[in-house]
Each structure stands twice: as structure tokens, then as C-alpha cells.
PDB file of C-alpha atoms in Angstrom:
ATOM      1  CA  MET V 711       0.000   0.000   0.000  1.00  0.00           C
ATOM      2  CA  THR V 712       2.938   2.336   0.628  1.00  0.00           C
ATOM      3  CA  LYS V 713       3.920   2.134  -3.044  1.00  0.00           C
ATOM      4  CA  ARG V 714       0.354   2.984  -4.010  1.00  0.00           C
ATOM      5  CA  VAL V 715       0.366   6.098  -1.841  1.00  0.00           C
ATOM      6  CA  PHE V 716       3.619   7.378  -3.300  1.00  0.00           C
ATOM      7  CA  ALA V 717       2.618   6.387  -6.824  1.00  0.00           C
ATOM      8  CA  LEU V 718      -0.572   8.444  -6.524  1.00  0.00           C
ATOM      9  CA  PHE V 719       1.362  11.395  -5.138  1.00  0.00           C
ATOM     10  CA  SER V 720       3.963  11.135  -7.916  1.00  0.00           C
ATOM     11  CA  PHE V 721       1.253  11.081 -10.571  1.00  0.00           C
ATOM     12  CA  ILE V 722      -0.445  14.174  -9.136  1.00  0.00           C
ATOM     13  CA  PHE V 723       2.858  15.997  -8.665  1.00  0.00           C
ATOM     14  CA  VAL V 724       4.120  15.399 -12.210  1.00  0.00           C
ATOM     15  CA  ILE V 725       0.856  16.461 -13.852  1.00  0.00           C
ATOM     16  CA  TRP V 726       0.486  19.471 -11.577  1.00  0.00           C
ATOM     17  CA  ALA V 727       4.107  20.545 -12.091  1.00  0.00           C
ATOM     18  CA  ILE V 728       3.634  20.420 -15.866  1.00  0.00           C
ATOM     19  CA  PHE V 729       0.505  22.535 -15.509  1.00  0.00           C
ATOM     20  CA  ARG V 730       2.325  25.048 -13.279  1.00  0.00           C
ATOM     21  CA  TYR V 731       5.147  25.294 -15.799  1.00  0.00           C
ATOM     22  CA  PHE V 732       2.747  27.284 -17.972  1.00  0.00           C
ATOM     23  CA  PRO V 733       1.645  30.009 -15.555  1.00  0.00           C
ATOM     24  CA  GLU V 734      -1.455  32.158 -15.823  1.00  0.00           C
ATOM     25  CA  ILE V 735      -3.107  30.104 -18.554  1.00  0.00           C
ATOM     26  CA  PHE V 736      -6.318  29.773 -16.572  1.00  0.00           C
ATOM     27  CA  PRO V 737      -8.001  32.012 -13.981  1.00  0.00           C
ATOM     28  CA  ASP V 738      -8.111  30.914 -10.342  1.00  0.00           C
ATOM     29  CA  TRP V 739     -11.676  29.649 -10.512  1.00  0.00           C
ATOM     30  CA  VAL V 740     -10.820  27.259 -13.371  1.00  0.00           C
ATOM     31  CA  GLU V 741      -7.815  25.939 -11.471  1.00  0.00           C
ATOM     32  CA  GLU V 742      -9.682  25.346  -8.226  1.00  0.00           C
ATOM     33  CA  LEU V 743     -13.113  24.279  -9.500  1.00  0.00           C
ATOM     34  CA  ILE V 744     -12.125  22.227 -12.556  1.00  0.00           C
ATOM     35  CA  LEU V 745      -8.425  21.398 -12.901  1.00  0.00           C
ATOM     36  CA  LYS V 746      -7.594  20.563  -9.293  1.00  0.00           C
ATOM     37  CA  PRO V 747     -10.575  18.222  -8.862  1.00  0.00           C
ATOM     38  CA  LEU V 748      -9.638  16.517 -12.135  1.00  0.00           C
ATOM     39  CA  ILE V 749      -5.920  16.182 -11.400  1.00  0.00           C
ATOM     40  CA  TRP V 750      -5.965  15.715  -7.618  1.00  0.00           C
ATOM     41  CA  LEU V 751      -9.362  14.518  -6.504  1.00  0.00           C
ATOM     42  CA  LEU V 752     -10.631  12.130  -9.165  1.00  0.00           C
ATOM     43  CA  PRO V 753      -7.491   9.907  -9.249  1.00  0.00           C
ATOM     44  CA  THR V 754      -7.644   9.655  -5.458  1.00  0.00           C
ATOM     45  CA  LEU V 755     -11.316   8.704  -5.425  1.00  0.00           C
ATOM     46  CA  TRP V 756     -10.662   6.202  -8.221  1.00  0.00           C
ATOM     47  CA  VAL V 757      -7.890   4.511  -6.246  1.00  0.00           C
ATOM     48  CA  VAL V 758     -10.072   4.297  -3.147  1.00  0.00           C
ATOM     49  CA  ARG V 759     -13.092   2.773  -4.891  1.00  0.00           C
ATOM     50  CA  LYS V 760     -11.611   0.788  -7.790  1.00  0.00           C
ATOM     51  CA  ILE V 761      -8.219  -0.329  -6.422  1.00  0.00           C
ATOM     52  CA  GLU V 762      -8.700  -0.481  -2.669  1.00  0.00           C
ATOM     53  CA  ARG V 763     -12.470  -1.058  -2.825  1.00  0.00           C
ATOM     54  CA  GLN V 764     -12.916   1.077   0.254  1.00  0.00           C
ATOM     55  CA  PRO V 765     -15.835   3.412   1.061  1.00  0.00           C
ATOM     56  CA  PHE V 766     -15.341   7.153   0.980  1.00  0.00           C
ATOM     57  CA  SER V 767     -15.737   7.115   4.754  1.00  0.00           C
ATOM     58  CA  SER V 768     -12.159   5.772   4.798  1.00  0.00           C
ATOM     59  CA  LEU V 769     -11.132   9.279   3.705  1.00  0.00           C
ATOM     60  CA  GLY V 770     -12.860  10.856   6.677  1.00  0.00           C
ATOM     61  CA  PHE V 771     -16.220  11.563   5.048  1.00  0.00           C
ATOM     62  CA  THR V 772     -18.292  10.636   8.062  1.00  0.00           C
ATOM     63  CA  LEU V 773     -20.573  12.128  10.699  1.00  0.00           C
ATOM     64  CA  LYS V 774     -18.392  10.603  13.402  1.00  0.00           C
ATOM     65  CA  ASN V 775     -16.959  13.239  15.762  1.00  0.00           C
ATOM     66  CA  LEU V 776     -18.705  15.956  13.738  1.00  0.00           C
ATOM     67  CA  PHE V 777     -18.963  18.544  16.503  1.00  0.00           C
ATOM     68  CA  PRO V 778     -15.435  17.966  17.858  1.00  0.00           C
ATOM     69  CA  SER V 779     -14.253  18.347  14.257  1.00  0.00           C
ATOM     70  CA  ILE V 780     -16.010  21.704  13.985  1.00  0.00           C
ATOM     71  CA  TYR V 781     -14.552  22.855  17.302  1.00  0.00           C
ATOM     72  CA  TRP V 782     -11.040  21.766  16.310  1.00  0.00           C
ATOM     73  CA  GLY V 783     -11.365  23.292  12.852  1.00  0.00           C
ATOM     74  CA  ILE V 784     -12.608  26.664  14.066  1.00  0.00           C
ATOM     75  CA  GLY V 785     -10.508  26.875  17.221  1.00  0.00           C
ATOM     76  CA  LEU V 786      -7.170  26.027  15.662  1.00  0.00           C
ATOM     77  CA  GLY V 787      -8.300  27.670  12.439  1.00  0.00           C
ATOM     78  CA  ILE V 788      -8.185  31.100  14.045  1.00  0.00           C
ATOM     79  CA  VAL V 789      -4.513  30.519  14.841  1.00  0.00           C
ATOM     80  CA  PHE V 790      -3.821  29.343  11.311  1.00  0.00           C
ATOM     81  CA  ALA V 791      -5.630  32.347   9.862  1.00  0.00           C
ATOM     82  CA  LEU V 792      -2.780  34.431  11.292  1.00  0.00           C
ATOM     83  CA  GLU V 793      -0.291  31.930   9.872  1.00  0.00           C
ATOM     84  CA  GLY V 794      -2.095  32.286   6.550  1.00  0.00           C
ATOM     85  CA  LEU V 795      -1.513  36.028   6.627  1.00  0.00           C
ATOM     86  CA  LEU V 796       2.194  35.433   7.157  1.00  0.00           C
ATOM     87  CA  THR V 797       2.170  32.945   4.284  1.00  0.00           C
ATOM     88  CA  ASN V 798       0.475  35.598   2.164  1.00  0.00           C
ATOM     89  CA  ILE V 799       3.212  38.123   2.902  1.00  0.00           C
ATOM     90  CA  PHE V 800       5.843  35.709   1.597  1.00  0.00           C
ATOM     91  CA  LYS V 801       3.712  34.444  -1.262  1.00  0.00           C
ATOM     92  CA  TYR V 802       2.751  37.842  -2.679  1.00  0.00           C
ATOM     93  CA  ARG V 803       5.500  39.984  -1.114  1.00  0.00           C
ATOM     94  CA  GLY V 804       3.010  42.187   0.603  1.00  0.00           C
ATOM     95  CA  LEU V 805      -0.404  42.471   2.161  1.00  0.00           C
ATOM     96  CA  ASN V 806      -3.492  44.299   1.005  1.00  0.00           C
ATOM     97  CA  LEU V 807      -4.976  45.781   4.161  1.00  0.00           C
ATOM     98  CA  ILE V 808      -8.208  47.020   2.563  1.00  0.00           C
ATOM     99  CA  PRO V 809     -10.175  43.846   1.734  1.00  0.00           C
ATOM    100  CA  LEU V 810     -13.460  45.649   2.422  1.00  0.00           C
ATOM    101  CA  ASN V 811     -13.222  47.099  -1.072  1.00  0.00           C
ATOM    102  CA  TYR V 812     -14.448  43.737  -2.330  1.00  0.00           C
ATOM    103  CA  SER V 813     -18.089  43.497  -3.334  1.00  0.00           C
ATOM    104  CA  LEU V 814     -20.198  40.902  -1.544  1.00  0.00           C
ATOM    105  CA  PRO V 815     -20.281  38.508  -4.562  1.00  0.00           C
ATOM    106  CA  THR V 816     -16.485  38.738  -4.872  1.00  0.00           C
ATOM    107  CA  PHE V 817     -16.076  38.232  -1.129  1.00  0.00           C
ATOM    108  CA  LEU V 818     -18.289  35.135  -1.185  1.00  0.00           C
ATOM    109  CA  GLY V 819     -16.624  33.935  -4.368  1.00  0.00           C
ATOM    110  CA  LEU V 820     -13.235  33.947  -2.669  1.00  0.00           C
ATOM    111  CA  LEU V 821     -14.729  31.992   0.208  1.00  0.00           C
ATOM    112  CA  GLY V 822     -16.133  29.493  -2.286  1.00  0.00           C
ATOM    113  CA  LEU V 823     -12.729  29.089  -3.943  1.00  0.00           C
ATOM    114  CA  SER V 824     -11.168  28.484  -0.530  1.00  0.00           C
ATOM    115  CA  LEU V 825     -13.773  25.806   0.159  1.00  0.00           C
ATOM    116  CA  ALA V 826     -13.124  24.119  -3.198  1.00  0.00           C
ATOM    117  CA  THR V 827      -9.362  24.195  -2.637  1.00  0.00           C
ATOM    118  CA  ALA V 828      -9.745  22.854   0.889  1.00  0.00           C
ATOM    119  CA  PHE V 829     -11.992  20.004  -0.226  1.00  0.00           C
ATOM    120  CA  SER V 830      -9.601  18.776  -2.916  1.00  0.00           C
ATOM    121  CA  GLU V 831      -6.322  19.225  -1.038  1.00  0.00           C
ATOM    122  CA  GLU V 832      -7.497  17.883   2.316  1.00  0.00           C
ATOM    123  CA  THR V 833      -9.152  14.844   0.751  1.00  0.00           C
ATOM    124  CA  VAL V 834      -5.885  13.942  -0.980  1.00  0.00           C
ATOM    125  CA  PHE V 835      -3.309  14.828   1.659  1.00  0.00           C
ATOM    126  CA  ARG V 836      -5.055  14.241   4.966  1.00  0.00           C
ATOM    127  CA  GLY V 837      -7.935  11.922   4.028  1.00  0.00           C
ATOM    128  CA  TYR V 838      -5.813   9.671   1.840  1.00  0.00           C
ATOM    129  CA  ILE V 839      -2.038  10.162   2.088  1.00  0.00           C
ATOM    130  CA  PHE V 840      -1.744  10.866   5.831  1.00  0.00           C
ATOM    131  CA  ASN V 841      -4.510   8.463   6.744  1.00  0.00           C
ATOM    132  CA  ARG V 842      -3.074   5.584   4.736  1.00  0.00           C
ATOM    133  CA  LEU V 843       0.485   6.145   5.921  1.00  0.00           C
ATOM    134  CA  GLN V 844      -0.712   6.206   9.506  1.00  0.00           C
ATOM    135  CA  GLN V 845      -2.552   2.928   8.983  1.00  0.00           C
ATOM    136  CA  ILE V 846       0.520   1.330   7.399  1.00  0.00           C
ATOM    137  CA  TRP V 847       3.225   2.584   9.751  1.00  0.00           C
ATOM    138  CA  LYS V 848       1.157   2.794  12.951  1.00  0.00           C
ATOM    139  CA  LYS V 849       3.107   5.942  13.816  1.00  0.00           C
ATOM    140  CA  GLU V 850       1.150   9.176  13.685  1.00  0.00           C
ATOM    141  CA  TRP V 851       4.163  11.462  13.956  1.00  0.00           C
ATOM    142  CA  LEU V 852       5.991   9.752  11.081  1.00  0.00           C
ATOM    143  CA  ALA V 853       2.928   9.751   8.833  1.00  0.00           C
ATOM    144  CA  ASN V 854       2.377  13.411   9.701  1.00  0.00           C
ATOM    145  CA  ILE V 855       5.925  14.479   8.896  1.00  0.00           C
ATOM    146  CA  VAL V 856       6.024  12.566   5.609  1.00  0.00           C
ATOM    147  CA  SER V 857       2.586  13.685   4.425  1.00  0.00           C
ATOM    148  CA  SER V 858       3.377  17.283   5.408  1.00  0.00           C
ATOM    149  CA  ALA V 859       6.665  17.066   3.495  1.00  0.00           C
ATOM    150  CA  LEU V 860       4.765  15.827   0.428  1.00  0.00           C
ATOM    151  CA  PHE V 861       2.347  18.715   0.890  1.00  0.00           C
ATOM    152  CA  VAL V 862       5.351  21.047   0.785  1.00  0.00           C
ATOM    153  CA  ILE V 863       6.683  19.395  -2.372  1.00  0.00           C
ATOM    154  CA  ILE V 864       3.366  19.821  -4.196  1.00  0.00           C
ATOM    155  CA  HIS V 865       3.656  23.569  -3.508  1.00  0.00           C
ATOM    156  CA  LEU V 866       7.135  23.819  -5.037  1.00  0.00           C
ATOM    157  CA  PRO V 867       5.981  24.322  -8.652  1.00  0.00           C
ATOM    158  CA  ILE V 868       3.994  27.474  -7.905  1.00  0.00           C
ATOM    159  CA  GLY V 869       6.963  28.980  -6.086  1.00  0.00           C
ATOM    160  CA  VAL V 870       9.406  28.088  -8.865  1.00  0.00           C
ATOM    161  CA  PHE V 871       7.406  28.536 -12.075  1.00  0.00           C
ATOM    162  CA  VAL V 872       4.710  31.042 -11.136  1.00  0.00           C
ATOM    163  CA  LEU V 873       6.007  33.255  -8.343  1.00  0.00           C
ATOM    164  CA  GLY V 874       9.750  33.011  -9.005  1.00  0.00           C
ATOM    165  CA  TYR V 875      10.782  33.024  -5.373  1.00  0.00           C
ATOM    166  CA  THR V 876      14.333  33.648  -4.280  1.00  0.00           C
ATOM    167  CA  PRO V 877      15.781  30.766  -2.222  1.00  0.00           C
ATOM    168  CA  LEU V 878      15.298  32.543   1.122  1.00  0.00           C
ATOM    169  CA  VAL V 879      11.701  33.523   0.424  1.00  0.00           C
ATOM    170  CA  MET V 880      10.999  30.021  -0.877  1.00  0.00           C
ATOM    171  CA  LEU V 881      12.296  28.447   2.324  1.00  0.00           C
ATOM    172  CA  ALA V 882      10.156  30.732   4.457  1.00  0.00           C
ATOM    173  CA  TYR V 883       7.060  30.059   2.340  1.00  0.00           C
ATOM    174  CA  LEU V 884       7.551  26.292   2.391  1.00  0.00           C
ATOM    175  CA  PHE V 885       8.131  26.375   6.134  1.00  0.00           C
ATOM    176  CA  PHE V 886       4.725  27.960   6.647  1.00  0.00           C
ATOM    177  CA  VAL V 887       3.174  25.387   4.322  1.00  0.00           C
ATOM    178  CA  PHE V 888       4.761  22.567   6.343  1.00  0.00           C
ATOM    179  CA  VAL V 889       3.525  24.020   9.626  1.00  0.00           C
ATOM    180  CA  TYR V 890       0.016  24.190   8.255  1.00  0.00           C
ATOM    181  CA  GLY V 891       0.186  20.650   6.859  1.00  0.00           C
ATOM    182  CA  PHE V 892       1.417  19.311  10.192  1.00  0.00           C
ATOM    183  CA  GLY V 893      -1.397  21.078  12.053  1.00  0.00           C
ATOM    184  CA  SER V 894      -4.022  19.815   9.651  1.00  0.00           C
ATOM    185  CA  ALA V 895      -2.872  16.206   9.963  1.00  0.00           C
ATOM    186  CA  PHE V 896      -2.738  16.599  13.746  1.00  0.00           C
ATOM    187  CA  VAL V 897      -6.370  17.727  13.796  1.00  0.00           C
ATOM    188  CA  PHE V 898      -7.436  14.942  11.436  1.00  0.00           C
ATOM    189  CA  ALA V 899      -5.747  12.350  13.661  1.00  0.00           C
ATOM    190  CA  ARG V 900      -7.717  13.655  16.653  1.00  0.00           C
ATOM    191  CA  THR V 901     -11.116  13.464  14.939  1.00  0.00           C
ATOM    192  CA  GLY V 902     -10.939  11.071  11.994  1.00  0.00           C
ATOM    193  CA  ASN V 903     -13.281  13.492  10.227  1.00  0.00           C
ATOM    194  CA  ILE V 904     -12.177  15.414   7.128  1.00  0.00           C
ATOM    195  CA  ILE V 905     -14.425  18.341   8.110  1.00  0.00           C
ATOM    196  CA  SER V 906     -11.897  19.431  10.720  1.00  0.00           C
ATOM    197  CA  SER V 907      -9.095  19.680   8.158  1.00  0.00           C
ATOM    198  CA  ILE V 908     -11.325  21.357   5.573  1.00  0.00           C
ATOM    199  CA  LEU V 909     -12.355  24.028   8.081  1.00  0.00           C
ATOM    200  CA  LEU V 910      -8.738  24.500   9.102  1.00  0.00           C
ATOM    201  CA  HIS V 911      -7.713  24.866   5.466  1.00  0.00           C
ATOM    202  CA  ILE V 912     -10.387  27.499   4.844  1.00  0.00           C
ATOM    203  CA  PHE V 913      -9.163  29.554   7.787  1.00  0.00           C
ATOM    204  CA  TRP V 914      -5.604  29.204   6.482  1.00  0.00           C
ATOM    205  CA  SER V 915      -6.193  29.812   2.775  1.00  0.00           C
ATOM    206  CA  TRP V 916      -8.980  32.389   2.847  1.00  0.00           C
ATOM    207  CA  PRO V 917      -6.699  35.170   4.155  1.00  0.00           C
ATOM    208  CA  ILE V 918      -4.210  34.234   1.420  1.00  0.00           C
ATOM    209  CA  LYS V 919      -6.889  34.816  -1.221  1.00  0.00           C
ATOM    210  CA  LEU V 920      -8.537  37.756   0.543  1.00  0.00           C
ATOM    211  CA  PHE V 921      -5.566  39.910   1.528  1.00  0.00           C
ATOM    212  CA  ARG V 922      -3.680  40.016  -1.750  1.00  0.00           C
TER     213      ARG V 922
END
């Protein structure tokens, strides 16, 4: 099963890196609502149902621990919202402090994009990669570190091909990404419910989209 996990990650990474090599071809909404579900989500769901023959509940889609998941997601999410602002500073080399200029449809649209991003990324990295590695190795900390490192690697192409980071800025950006990934896996391990990680991701990524 370990080979399957890394094979799926390698497939997603290669395809996504090729896509990122051609920056600004598509607007954000196409990337998050169409391309990311196609490249990230569908292969993962296919592996779960067709190869492993497991239910989607094995990815954390369950009502189990629903309210603790909401509490974890919102409580720790507030902390990661601040971390998201720091990530934004490194990602866009600045911070727009006047987000209230957005119209309500734009404001809600950004929230919707954050939800779409969170659903795809958390399903793949926490629901599948972290969850499967934890089941295989029986060591939460090891599965967390490895899955968080893979989460960092998947963010390399945007830093290299799209944003053109200098080495120092890249290291700082990837550090923040790792910290978030570690926190998200930690929350998922406490609840077994993907809702907690999705909420956490929204709190982390929404400031990145909003204050830019």
C-alpha cells in the first residue's frame, strides 16, 4: 500500500508541475473548480473505490466526531488564519490591508474558492495520504511528517514557475506550508473526520486569497 500512496502522489505531482510550468493560462476559478478536482481529486477517489475497494468514509467523510471536528477546525483555524496572513506576505510579497473594497459577490466567491481548494487538497493529503500512511506505519508522527513534506513538495511548482521566489523567500514560504500541513494532519488524527481539516484549510487559505 505504501507504493500505491507514493505512486498516486507522484502522478499528481508530475501532472500538476507540468501545468504550473505554464503560468497564468487559466483564472483561479478554473484551477480550483475544474483542474484541481480533475488532477488531484478524481485519481484519489478512483484509487479508493476501484483499487482499494474502500468506502469514501475511509477518507474521513463521516458524521463521526462531527462537533469535535467543527470545534477543532474553528478553534485552531483562528490561529492558522494568522499563519495564513504570514504565508500571504511571503507568497505575494506584501499584504493588502483594505479587503473591504471587495463586493459581496467577490467576497463570497473567494470563500467558495477556498472551500473548493480545501476540499480537494485535504481529501488527498489528509484523508488519503496521511490516513493511509498512519494505517501502514502505525506511527502518527511519522505519517504526519512525511505527508506534510509531500504537501510542501506539491507547492514547489507554484513557487518556482509562477512566483519566481528567491531561495530565502521560498524556504520561508515552504516552512509555513509545512507548519500548516502538520497542524491539519494533527487535527485529522484527533477526529478522523475530514471536516476538521477542511475548516482549518479554509481559515488558512482564505486570508491568502482575501488579503492580496
